[in-house]
Amino acid sequence: MWESGMVDVGFYRENGYLLVKGLLGKGEAAAYRDECHGVLGRLRKTDPTWGSARGLAGGPTELRHCHDAQFYSAAFAKLMVDPRFTDVAAAVLGTENVQLHHTKIFVKPAEKGSPFPMHQDAAHFPHATDAVGAAIFHFDDAPEEKGCVRVMPGSHKRGILPHVEEGGWHLPLDEWPLEAAVPIEAEAGDVLLFSYLTVHGSGINSADEARTTWLVQFRDPEALPVDDVHRSRGQGMMLRGIDPAMRLT
């Protein structure tokens, strides 16, 4: 059973990530897993695998995804304002107010799920302050063989690093090899939070079951975007508290 006292904010601030165990119950996670696959089954099939990821894999791989899942299923609209999540998000940001940036379903199919080279989310949508984070909800188990997320602890302290645009806007592969990062194995119901400055990636799913996750990118409403990039449906919605400046984004 998850309790709010399980949030180690000090660990998050030192390392740039935090795995919250059992935020969702196993039954809840299974229901959301079905919801993810239901949404993807109703959408036109596209594969967002980065070109650089195909090089890492050494062969054909596959990825399924869906932006802004809360517009396709009310289940996700409910989950992104669940106090179990928003209280944790507020704690790691150090604010009472939590605003939505975007959401995304990611499913790595069995035996051929695409990897992600190491990167920072900040490179894709920089903000004036670093009060921006991500939460990855795990709806089934994510051991290393299923291509779990990998992180470089403490990398958030280095600021935004130069990225390579070709093949998916990633860090140089020779300087930031995937295998050098720490694998964050997770169970269904666990939620991984990390700063948008934390260097992270994920491996290939070589297991016989899909890896199903949902990403919620969130921010302090007073953390303003630097550029007009990465717009999404619902961006600016308050998940917790208020927007003190009453801005429209």
PDB file of C-alpha atoms in Angstrom:
ATOM      1  CA  MET A   1       0.000   0.000   0.000  1.00  0.00           C
ATOM      2  CA  TRP A   2       1.444   3.351  -1.058  1.00  0.00           C
ATOM      3  CA  GLU A   3       1.708   6.132   1.531  1.00  0.00           C
ATOM      4  CA  SER A   4       2.730   9.772   1.000  1.00  0.00           C
ATOM      5  CA  GLY A   5       5.565   9.379   3.511  1.00  0.00           C
ATOM      6  CA  MET A   6       7.341   7.128   0.989  1.00  0.00           C
ATOM      7  CA  VAL A   7       8.393  10.151  -1.095  1.00  0.00           C
ATOM      8  CA  ASP A   8      12.137  10.715  -0.579  1.00  0.00           C
ATOM      9  CA  VAL A   9      12.470  14.257  -1.912  1.00  0.00           C
ATOM     10  CA  GLY A  10      16.107  14.448  -0.798  1.00  0.00           C
ATOM     11  CA  PHE A  11      16.982  11.440  -2.974  1.00  0.00           C
ATOM     12  CA  TYR A  12      15.199  13.019  -5.939  1.00  0.00           C
ATOM     13  CA  ARG A  13      17.066  16.298  -5.577  1.00  0.00           C
ATOM     14  CA  GLU A  14      20.433  14.591  -5.233  1.00  0.00           C
ATOM     15  CA  ASN A  15      20.021  12.004  -7.962  1.00  0.00           C
ATOM     16  CA  GLY A  16      17.471  13.554 -10.312  1.00  0.00           C
ATOM     17  CA  TYR A  17      15.025  10.641 -10.166  1.00  0.00           C
ATOM     18  CA  LEU A  18      12.855   8.672  -7.754  1.00  0.00           C
ATOM     19  CA  LEU A  19      11.037   5.356  -8.128  1.00  0.00           C
ATOM     20  CA  VAL A  20       7.809   5.381  -6.102  1.00  0.00           C
ATOM     21  CA  LYS A  21       6.857   1.778  -5.392  1.00  0.00           C
ATOM     22  CA  GLY A  22       3.237   0.661  -5.539  1.00  0.00           C
ATOM     23  CA  LEU A  23       1.599   4.026  -6.150  1.00  0.00           C
ATOM     24  CA  LEU A  24      -1.099   2.090  -8.004  1.00  0.00           C
ATOM     25  CA  GLY A  25      -2.481  -1.270  -6.978  1.00  0.00           C
ATOM     26  CA  LYS A  26      -1.857  -4.284  -9.211  1.00  0.00           C
ATOM     27  CA  GLY A  27      -5.498  -4.395 -10.277  1.00  0.00           C
ATOM     28  CA  GLU A  28      -5.473  -0.700 -11.166  1.00  0.00           C
ATOM     29  CA  ALA A  29      -2.286  -1.120 -13.174  1.00  0.00           C
ATOM     30  CA  ALA A  30      -3.772  -4.051 -15.097  1.00  0.00           C
ATOM     31  CA  ALA A  31      -6.895  -2.026 -15.919  1.00  0.00           C
ATOM     32  CA  TYR A  32      -4.785   0.879 -17.196  1.00  0.00           C
ATOM     33  CA  ARG A  33      -2.694  -1.547 -19.215  1.00  0.00           C
ATOM     34  CA  ASP A  34      -5.860  -2.714 -20.967  1.00  0.00           C
ATOM     35  CA  GLU A  35      -6.905   0.912 -21.451  1.00  0.00           C
ATOM     36  CA  CYS A  36      -3.566   1.735 -23.136  1.00  0.00           C
ATOM     37  CA  HIS A  37      -3.805  -1.164 -25.552  1.00  0.00           C
ATOM     38  CA  GLY A  38      -7.447  -0.308 -26.230  1.00  0.00           C
ATOM     39  CA  VAL A  39      -6.550   3.265 -27.164  1.00  0.00           C
ATOM     40  CA  LEU A  40      -3.703   2.134 -29.395  1.00  0.00           C
ATOM     41  CA  GLY A  41      -5.964  -0.412 -31.050  1.00  0.00           C
ATOM     42  CA  ARG A  42      -8.368   2.374 -32.085  1.00  0.00           C
ATOM     43  CA  LEU A  43      -5.656   4.636 -33.518  1.00  0.00           C
ATOM     44  CA  ARG A  44      -3.936   4.506 -36.871  1.00  0.00           C
ATOM     45  CA  LYS A  45      -0.718   2.566 -36.338  1.00  0.00           C
ATOM     46  CA  THR A  46       2.446   4.677 -36.496  1.00  0.00           C
ATOM     47  CA  ASP A  47       5.978   3.950 -35.312  1.00  0.00           C
ATOM     48  CA  PRO A  48       7.886   6.846 -33.685  1.00  0.00           C
ATOM     49  CA  THR A  49      11.160   4.915 -33.282  1.00  0.00           C
ATOM     50  CA  TRP A  50      14.116   7.301 -33.582  1.00  0.00           C
ATOM     51  CA  GLY A  51      16.555   6.649 -36.407  1.00  0.00           C
ATOM     52  CA  SER A  52      19.403   6.548 -33.902  1.00  0.00           C
ATOM     53  CA  ALA A  53      17.537   3.855 -31.938  1.00  0.00           C
ATOM     54  CA  ARG A  54      17.445   1.577 -34.965  1.00  0.00           C
ATOM     55  CA  GLY A  55      21.225   1.804 -35.079  1.00  0.00           C
ATOM     56  CA  LEU A  56      21.479   0.823 -31.424  1.00  0.00           C
ATOM     57  CA  ALA A  57      19.182  -2.150 -31.918  1.00  0.00           C
ATOM     58  CA  GLY A  58      21.149  -3.575 -34.823  1.00  0.00           C
ATOM     59  CA  GLY A  59      17.928  -4.615 -36.532  1.00  0.00           C
ATOM     60  CA  PRO A  60      14.241  -3.776 -36.956  1.00  0.00           C
ATOM     61  CA  THR A  61      12.377  -2.778 -33.811  1.00  0.00           C
ATOM     62  CA  GLU A  62       8.962  -1.311 -33.102  1.00  0.00           C
ATOM     63  CA  LEU A  63       7.271   1.210 -30.820  1.00  0.00           C
ATOM     64  CA  ARG A  64       3.610   2.127 -30.322  1.00  0.00           C
ATOM     65  CA  HIS A  65       2.588   5.468 -28.840  1.00  0.00           C
ATOM     66  CA  CYS A  66      -0.215   7.964 -28.395  1.00  0.00           C
ATOM     67  CA  HIS A  67       0.066  11.631 -27.450  1.00  0.00           C
ATOM     68  CA  ASP A  68      -2.475  13.246 -25.117  1.00  0.00           C
ATOM     69  CA  ALA A  69      -4.177  10.015 -24.078  1.00  0.00           C
ATOM     70  CA  GLN A  70      -6.622  11.856 -21.800  1.00  0.00           C
ATOM     71  CA  PHE A  71      -8.468  13.070 -24.905  1.00  0.00           C
ATOM     72  CA  TYR A  72      -9.149   9.486 -25.977  1.00  0.00           C
ATOM     73  CA  SER A  73      -9.991   7.889 -22.640  1.00  0.00           C
ATOM     74  CA  ALA A  74     -11.423   9.440 -19.483  1.00  0.00           C
ATOM     75  CA  ALA A  75      -9.423   6.940 -17.436  1.00  0.00           C
ATOM     76  CA  PHE A  76      -6.244   8.936 -18.097  1.00  0.00           C
ATOM     77  CA  ALA A  77      -7.950  12.260 -17.366  1.00  0.00           C
ATOM     78  CA  LYS A  78      -8.836  10.825 -13.969  1.00  0.00           C
ATOM     79  CA  LEU A  79      -5.370   9.437 -13.263  1.00  0.00           C
ATOM     80  CA  MET A  80      -3.438  12.607 -14.031  1.00  0.00           C
ATOM     81  CA  VAL A  81      -5.329  14.494 -11.299  1.00  0.00           C
ATOM     82  CA  ASP A  82      -5.200  11.637  -8.779  1.00  0.00           C
ATOM     83  CA  PRO A  83      -3.788  13.103  -5.521  1.00  0.00           C
ATOM     84  CA  ARG A  84      -1.537  10.074  -5.088  1.00  0.00           C
ATOM     85  CA  PHE A  85       0.323  11.281  -8.159  1.00  0.00           C
ATOM     86  CA  THR A  86      -0.097  15.046  -7.927  1.00  0.00           C
ATOM     87  CA  ASP A  87       1.047  15.164  -4.296  1.00  0.00           C
ATOM     88  CA  VAL A  88       4.278  13.402  -5.263  1.00  0.00           C
ATOM     89  CA  ALA A  89       4.746  15.675  -8.284  1.00  0.00           C
ATOM     90  CA  ALA A  90       4.270  18.743  -6.070  1.00  0.00           C
ATOM     91  CA  ALA A  91       6.755  17.409  -3.523  1.00  0.00           C
ATOM     92  CA  VAL A  92       9.573  16.841  -6.030  1.00  0.00           C
ATOM     93  CA  LEU A  93       8.972  20.221  -7.710  1.00  0.00           C
ATOM     94  CA  GLY A  94       8.849  21.992  -4.356  1.00  0.00           C
ATOM     95  CA  THR A  95       5.582  23.771  -5.164  1.00  0.00           C
ATOM     96  CA  GLU A  96       1.903  23.476  -4.282  1.00  0.00           C
ATOM     97  CA  ASN A  97       0.961  23.954  -7.936  1.00  0.00           C
ATOM     98  CA  VAL A  98       1.391  21.374 -10.690  1.00  0.00           C
ATOM     99  CA  GLN A  99       0.613  22.093 -14.345  1.00  0.00           C
ATOM    100  CA  LEU A 100       0.373  19.695 -17.281  1.00  0.00           C
ATOM    101  CA  HIS A 101       2.845  19.825 -20.135  1.00  0.00           C
ATOM    102  CA  HIS A 102       1.858  16.680 -22.055  1.00  0.00           C
ATOM    103  CA  THR A 103       1.078  12.973 -21.782  1.00  0.00           C
ATOM    104  CA  LYS A 104       2.096  10.028 -23.914  1.00  0.00           C
ATOM    105  CA  ILE A 105       1.447   6.265 -23.980  1.00  0.00           C
ATOM    106  CA  PHE A 106       4.516   4.179 -24.835  1.00  0.00           C
ATOM    107  CA  VAL A 107       4.273   0.465 -25.576  1.00  0.00           C
ATOM    108  CA  LYS A 108       7.356  -1.554 -26.472  1.00  0.00           C
ATOM    109  CA  PRO A 109       6.067  -4.683 -28.237  1.00  0.00           C
ATOM    110  CA  ALA A 110       7.315  -8.107 -27.182  1.00  0.00           C
ATOM    111  CA  GLU A 111      10.691  -9.280 -28.511  1.00  0.00           C
ATOM    112  CA  LYS A 112      11.316  -6.203 -30.667  1.00  0.00           C
ATOM    113  CA  GLY A 113      10.479  -3.095 -28.615  1.00  0.00           C
ATOM    114  CA  SER A 114      12.576  -0.109 -29.672  1.00  0.00           C
ATOM    115  CA  PRO A 115      15.226   1.430 -27.410  1.00  0.00           C
ATOM    116  CA  PHE A 116      15.728   5.139 -26.721  1.00  0.00           C
ATOM    117  CA  PRO A 117      19.271   6.584 -26.825  1.00  0.00           C
ATOM    118  CA  MET A 118      20.345   8.712 -23.862  1.00  0.00           C
ATOM    119  CA  HIS A 119      18.856  12.208 -23.857  1.00  0.00           C
ATOM    120  CA  GLN A 120      17.383  14.992 -21.739  1.00  0.00           C
ATOM    121  CA  ASP A 121      13.768  16.051 -22.125  1.00  0.00           C
ATOM    122  CA  ALA A 122      14.909  19.634 -21.533  1.00  0.00           C
ATOM    123  CA  ALA A 123      16.563  19.681 -24.934  1.00  0.00           C
ATOM    124  CA  HIS A 124      13.154  19.188 -26.577  1.00  0.00           C
ATOM    125  CA  PHE A 125      11.258  21.893 -24.655  1.00  0.00           C
ATOM    126  CA  PRO A 126      13.550  24.148 -22.561  1.00  0.00           C
ATOM    127  CA  HIS A 127      12.062  26.245 -19.762  1.00  0.00           C
ATOM    128  CA  ALA A 128      13.374  29.254 -17.869  1.00  0.00           C
ATOM    129  CA  THR A 129      13.714  27.205 -14.664  1.00  0.00           C
ATOM    130  CA  ASP A 130      14.274  23.523 -14.015  1.00  0.00           C
ATOM    131  CA  ALA A 131      10.949  22.975 -12.203  1.00  0.00           C
ATOM    132  CA  VAL A 132       9.816  20.521 -14.883  1.00  0.00           C
ATOM    133  CA  GLY A 133       9.547  16.781 -14.402  1.00  0.00           C
ATOM    134  CA  ALA A 134       8.236  13.537 -15.814  1.00  0.00           C
ATOM    135  CA  ALA A 135       6.368  10.622 -14.309  1.00  0.00           C
ATOM    136  CA  ILE A 136       6.362   7.211 -15.980  1.00  0.00           C
ATOM    137  CA  PHE A 137       3.504   5.013 -14.818  1.00  0.00           C
ATOM    138  CA  HIS A 138       4.278   1.300 -15.198  1.00  0.00           C
ATOM    139  CA  PHE A 139       1.205  -0.741 -16.058  1.00  0.00           C
ATOM    140  CA  ASP A 140       3.088  -4.035 -16.275  1.00  0.00           C
ATOM    141  CA  ASP A 141       6.441  -5.199 -14.935  1.00  0.00           C
ATOM    142  CA  ALA A 142       9.507  -3.601 -16.494  1.00  0.00           C
ATOM    143  CA  PRO A 143      12.624  -5.665 -15.792  1.00  0.00           C
ATOM    144  CA  GLU A 144      15.820  -4.935 -17.670  1.00  0.00           C
ATOM    145  CA  GLU A 145      15.029  -7.467 -20.418  1.00  0.00           C
ATOM    146  CA  LYS A 146      11.846  -5.540 -21.248  1.00  0.00           C
ATOM    147  CA  GLY A 147      13.784  -2.348 -21.943  1.00  0.00           C
ATOM    148  CA  CYS A 148      13.283  -0.523 -18.639  1.00  0.00           C
ATOM    149  CA  VAL A 149      14.256   3.114 -18.256  1.00  0.00           C
ATOM    150  CA  ARG A 150      17.927   3.765 -17.519  1.00  0.00           C
ATOM    151  CA  VAL A 151      19.210   6.947 -15.847  1.00  0.00           C
ATOM    152  CA  MET A 152      22.468   8.717 -15.097  1.00  0.00           C
ATOM    153  CA  PRO A 153      22.166   9.733 -11.414  1.00  0.00           C
ATOM    154  CA  GLY A 154      23.166  13.333 -10.737  1.00  0.00           C
ATOM    155  CA  SER A 155      23.221  14.295 -14.418  1.00  0.00           C
ATOM    156  CA  HIS A 156      20.468  16.881 -13.811  1.00  0.00           C
ATOM    157  CA  LYS A 157      23.056  19.090 -12.113  1.00  0.00           C
ATOM    158  CA  ARG A 158      24.894  19.668 -15.398  1.00  0.00           C
ATOM    159  CA  GLY A 159      22.217  21.798 -17.060  1.00  0.00           C
ATOM    160  CA  ILE A 160      21.119  21.311 -20.652  1.00  0.00           C
ATOM    161  CA  LEU A 161      23.776  19.414 -22.601  1.00  0.00           C
ATOM    162  CA  PRO A 162      24.515  19.650 -26.349  1.00  0.00           C
ATOM    163  CA  HIS A 163      22.400  17.143 -28.269  1.00  0.00           C
ATOM    164  CA  VAL A 164      22.748  15.594 -31.724  1.00  0.00           C
ATOM    165  CA  GLU A 165      19.743  16.512 -33.860  1.00  0.00           C
ATOM    166  CA  GLU A 166      20.157  13.765 -36.440  1.00  0.00           C
ATOM    167  CA  GLY A 167      18.212  10.614 -35.623  1.00  0.00           C
ATOM    168  CA  GLY A 168      16.052  11.915 -32.801  1.00  0.00           C
ATOM    169  CA  TRP A 169      17.721  14.721 -30.830  1.00  0.00           C
ATOM    170  CA  HIS A 170      19.861  12.583 -28.514  1.00  0.00           C
ATOM    171  CA  LEU A 171      23.202  12.857 -26.716  1.00  0.00           C
ATOM    172  CA  PRO A 172      26.350  11.674 -28.562  1.00  0.00           C
ATOM    173  CA  LEU A 173      26.193   7.889 -28.515  1.00  0.00           C
ATOM    174  CA  ASP A 174      29.905   7.386 -27.869  1.00  0.00           C
ATOM    175  CA  GLU A 175      29.920   9.784 -24.902  1.00  0.00           C
ATOM    176  CA  TRP A 176      26.658   8.565 -23.400  1.00  0.00           C
ATOM    177  CA  PRO A 177      26.361   4.803 -24.020  1.00  0.00           C
ATOM    178  CA  LEU A 178      23.096   3.277 -22.895  1.00  0.00           C
ATOM    179  CA  GLU A 179      24.823   0.438 -21.062  1.00  0.00           C
ATOM    180  CA  ALA A 180      26.625   2.905 -18.762  1.00  0.00           C
ATOM    181  CA  ALA A 181      23.328   4.116 -17.269  1.00  0.00           C
ATOM    182  CA  VAL A 182      21.603   2.599 -14.230  1.00  0.00           C
ATOM    183  CA  PRO A 183      18.628   0.364 -15.106  1.00  0.00           C
ATOM    184  CA  ILE A 184      15.522   1.239 -13.076  1.00  0.00           C
ATOM    185  CA  GLU A 185      13.591  -2.008 -12.996  1.00  0.00           C
ATOM    186  CA  ALA A 186       9.971  -1.511 -11.979  1.00  0.00           C
ATOM    187  CA  GLU A 187       6.841  -3.474 -11.190  1.00  0.00           C
ATOM    188  CA  ALA A 188       3.283  -2.875 -12.303  1.00  0.00           C
ATOM    189  CA  GLY A 189       1.943   0.035 -10.252  1.00  0.00           C
ATOM    190  CA  ASP A 190       5.319   1.729  -9.723  1.00  0.00           C
ATOM    191  CA  VAL A 191       5.892   5.297 -10.932  1.00  0.00           C
ATOM    192  CA  LEU A 192       9.299   6.660 -11.904  1.00  0.00           C
ATOM    193  CA  LEU A 193       9.743  10.425 -11.562  1.00  0.00           C
ATOM    194  CA  PHE A 194      12.716  12.355 -12.901  1.00  0.00           C
ATOM    195  CA  SER A 195      13.796  15.894 -13.676  1.00  0.00           C
ATOM    196  CA  TYR A 196      13.587  17.008 -17.287  1.00  0.00           C
ATOM    197  CA  LEU A 197      17.352  17.603 -16.998  1.00  0.00           C
ATOM    198  CA  THR A 198      18.105  13.997 -15.993  1.00  0.00           C
ATOM    199  CA  VAL A 199      19.908  12.048 -18.703  1.00  0.00           C
ATOM    200  CA  HIS A 200      17.934   8.899 -19.438  1.00  0.00           C
ATOM    201  CA  GLY A 201      17.146   6.335 -22.099  1.00  0.00           C
ATOM    202  CA  SER A 202      15.862   2.772 -22.326  1.00  0.00           C
ATOM    203  CA  GLY A 203      16.869  -0.556 -23.811  1.00  0.00           C
ATOM    204  CA  ILE A 204      15.319  -3.031 -26.213  1.00  0.00           C
ATOM    205  CA  ASN A 205      12.377  -5.127 -25.097  1.00  0.00           C
ATOM    206  CA  SER A 206      13.600  -8.637 -25.809  1.00  0.00           C
ATOM    207  CA  ALA A 207      11.068 -10.344 -23.507  1.00  0.00           C
ATOM    208  CA  ASP A 208       7.947 -12.223 -24.596  1.00  0.00           C
ATOM    209  CA  GLU A 209       5.558  -9.583 -23.210  1.00  0.00           C
ATOM    210  CA  ALA A 210       4.980  -5.946 -24.127  1.00  0.00           C
ATOM    211  CA  ARG A 211       6.192  -3.152 -21.833  1.00  0.00           C
ATOM    212  CA  THR A 212       3.328  -0.715 -21.236  1.00  0.00           C
ATOM    213  CA  THR A 213       3.869   2.748 -19.752  1.00  0.00           C
ATOM    214  CA  TRP A 214       2.238   6.154 -19.615  1.00  0.00           C
ATOM    215  CA  LEU A 215       4.259   9.377 -19.381  1.00  0.00           C
ATOM    216  CA  VAL A 216       2.992  12.553 -17.741  1.00  0.00           C
ATOM    217  CA  GLN A 217       5.253  15.583 -18.176  1.00  0.00           C
ATOM    218  CA  PHE A 218       4.484  18.271 -15.590  1.00  0.00           C
ATOM    219  CA  ARG A 219       5.825  21.600 -14.348  1.00  0.00           C
ATOM    220  CA  ASP A 220       5.492  24.438 -11.883  1.00  0.00           C
ATOM    221  CA  PRO A 221       3.162  26.918 -13.672  1.00  0.00           C
ATOM    222  CA  GLU A 222       5.751  29.614 -12.989  1.00  0.00           C
ATOM    223  CA  ALA A 223       8.346  27.716 -15.030  1.00  0.00           C
ATOM    224  CA  LEU A 224       7.890  29.429 -18.392  1.00  0.00           C
ATOM    225  CA  PRO A 225       8.884  27.824 -21.711  1.00  0.00           C
ATOM    226  CA  VAL A 226      11.823  29.464 -23.463  1.00  0.00           C
ATOM    227  CA  ASP A 227      10.620  28.687 -26.980  1.00  0.00           C
ATOM    228  CA  ASP A 228       7.243  28.084 -28.594  1.00  0.00           C
ATOM    229  CA  VAL A 229       7.862  24.375 -29.132  1.00  0.00           C
ATOM    230  CA  HIS A 230       6.269  21.046 -28.229  1.00  0.00           C
ATOM    231  CA  ARG A 231       2.700  22.248 -27.956  1.00  0.00           C
ATOM    232  CA  SER A 232       0.157  19.618 -26.962  1.00  0.00           C
ATOM    233  CA  ARG A 233      -3.574  19.410 -26.378  1.00  0.00           C
ATOM    234  CA  GLY A 234      -4.393  20.379 -22.824  1.00  0.00           C
ATOM    235  CA  GLN A 235      -1.020  21.944 -22.101  1.00  0.00           C
ATOM    236  CA  GLY A 236      -1.382  24.390 -19.222  1.00  0.00           C
ATOM    237  CA  MET A 237      -4.177  22.468 -17.479  1.00  0.00           C
ATOM    238  CA  MET A 238      -3.778  22.592 -13.705  1.00  0.00           C
ATOM    239  CA  LEU A 239      -3.381  19.145 -12.162  1.00  0.00           C
ATOM    240  CA  ARG A 240      -3.034  20.486  -8.635  1.00  0.00           C
ATOM    241  CA  GLY A 241      -3.447  23.941  -7.063  1.00  0.00           C
ATOM    242  CA  ILE A 242      -3.607  27.100  -9.150  1.00  0.00           C
ATOM    243  CA  ASP A 243      -1.734  29.105 -11.751  1.00  0.00           C
ATOM    244  CA  PRO A 244      -0.775  32.209  -9.722  1.00  0.00           C
ATOM    245  CA  ALA A 245      -0.259  34.346 -12.834  1.00  0.00           C
ATOM    246  CA  MET A 246      -3.428  33.182 -14.644  1.00  0.00           C
ATOM    247  CA  ARG A 247      -1.480  32.676 -17.862  1.00  0.00           C
ATOM    248  CA  LEU A 248      -2.862  31.155 -21.026  1.00  0.00           C
ATOM    249  CA  THR A 249      -0.417  28.778 -22.713  1.00  0.00           C
TER     250      THR A 249
END
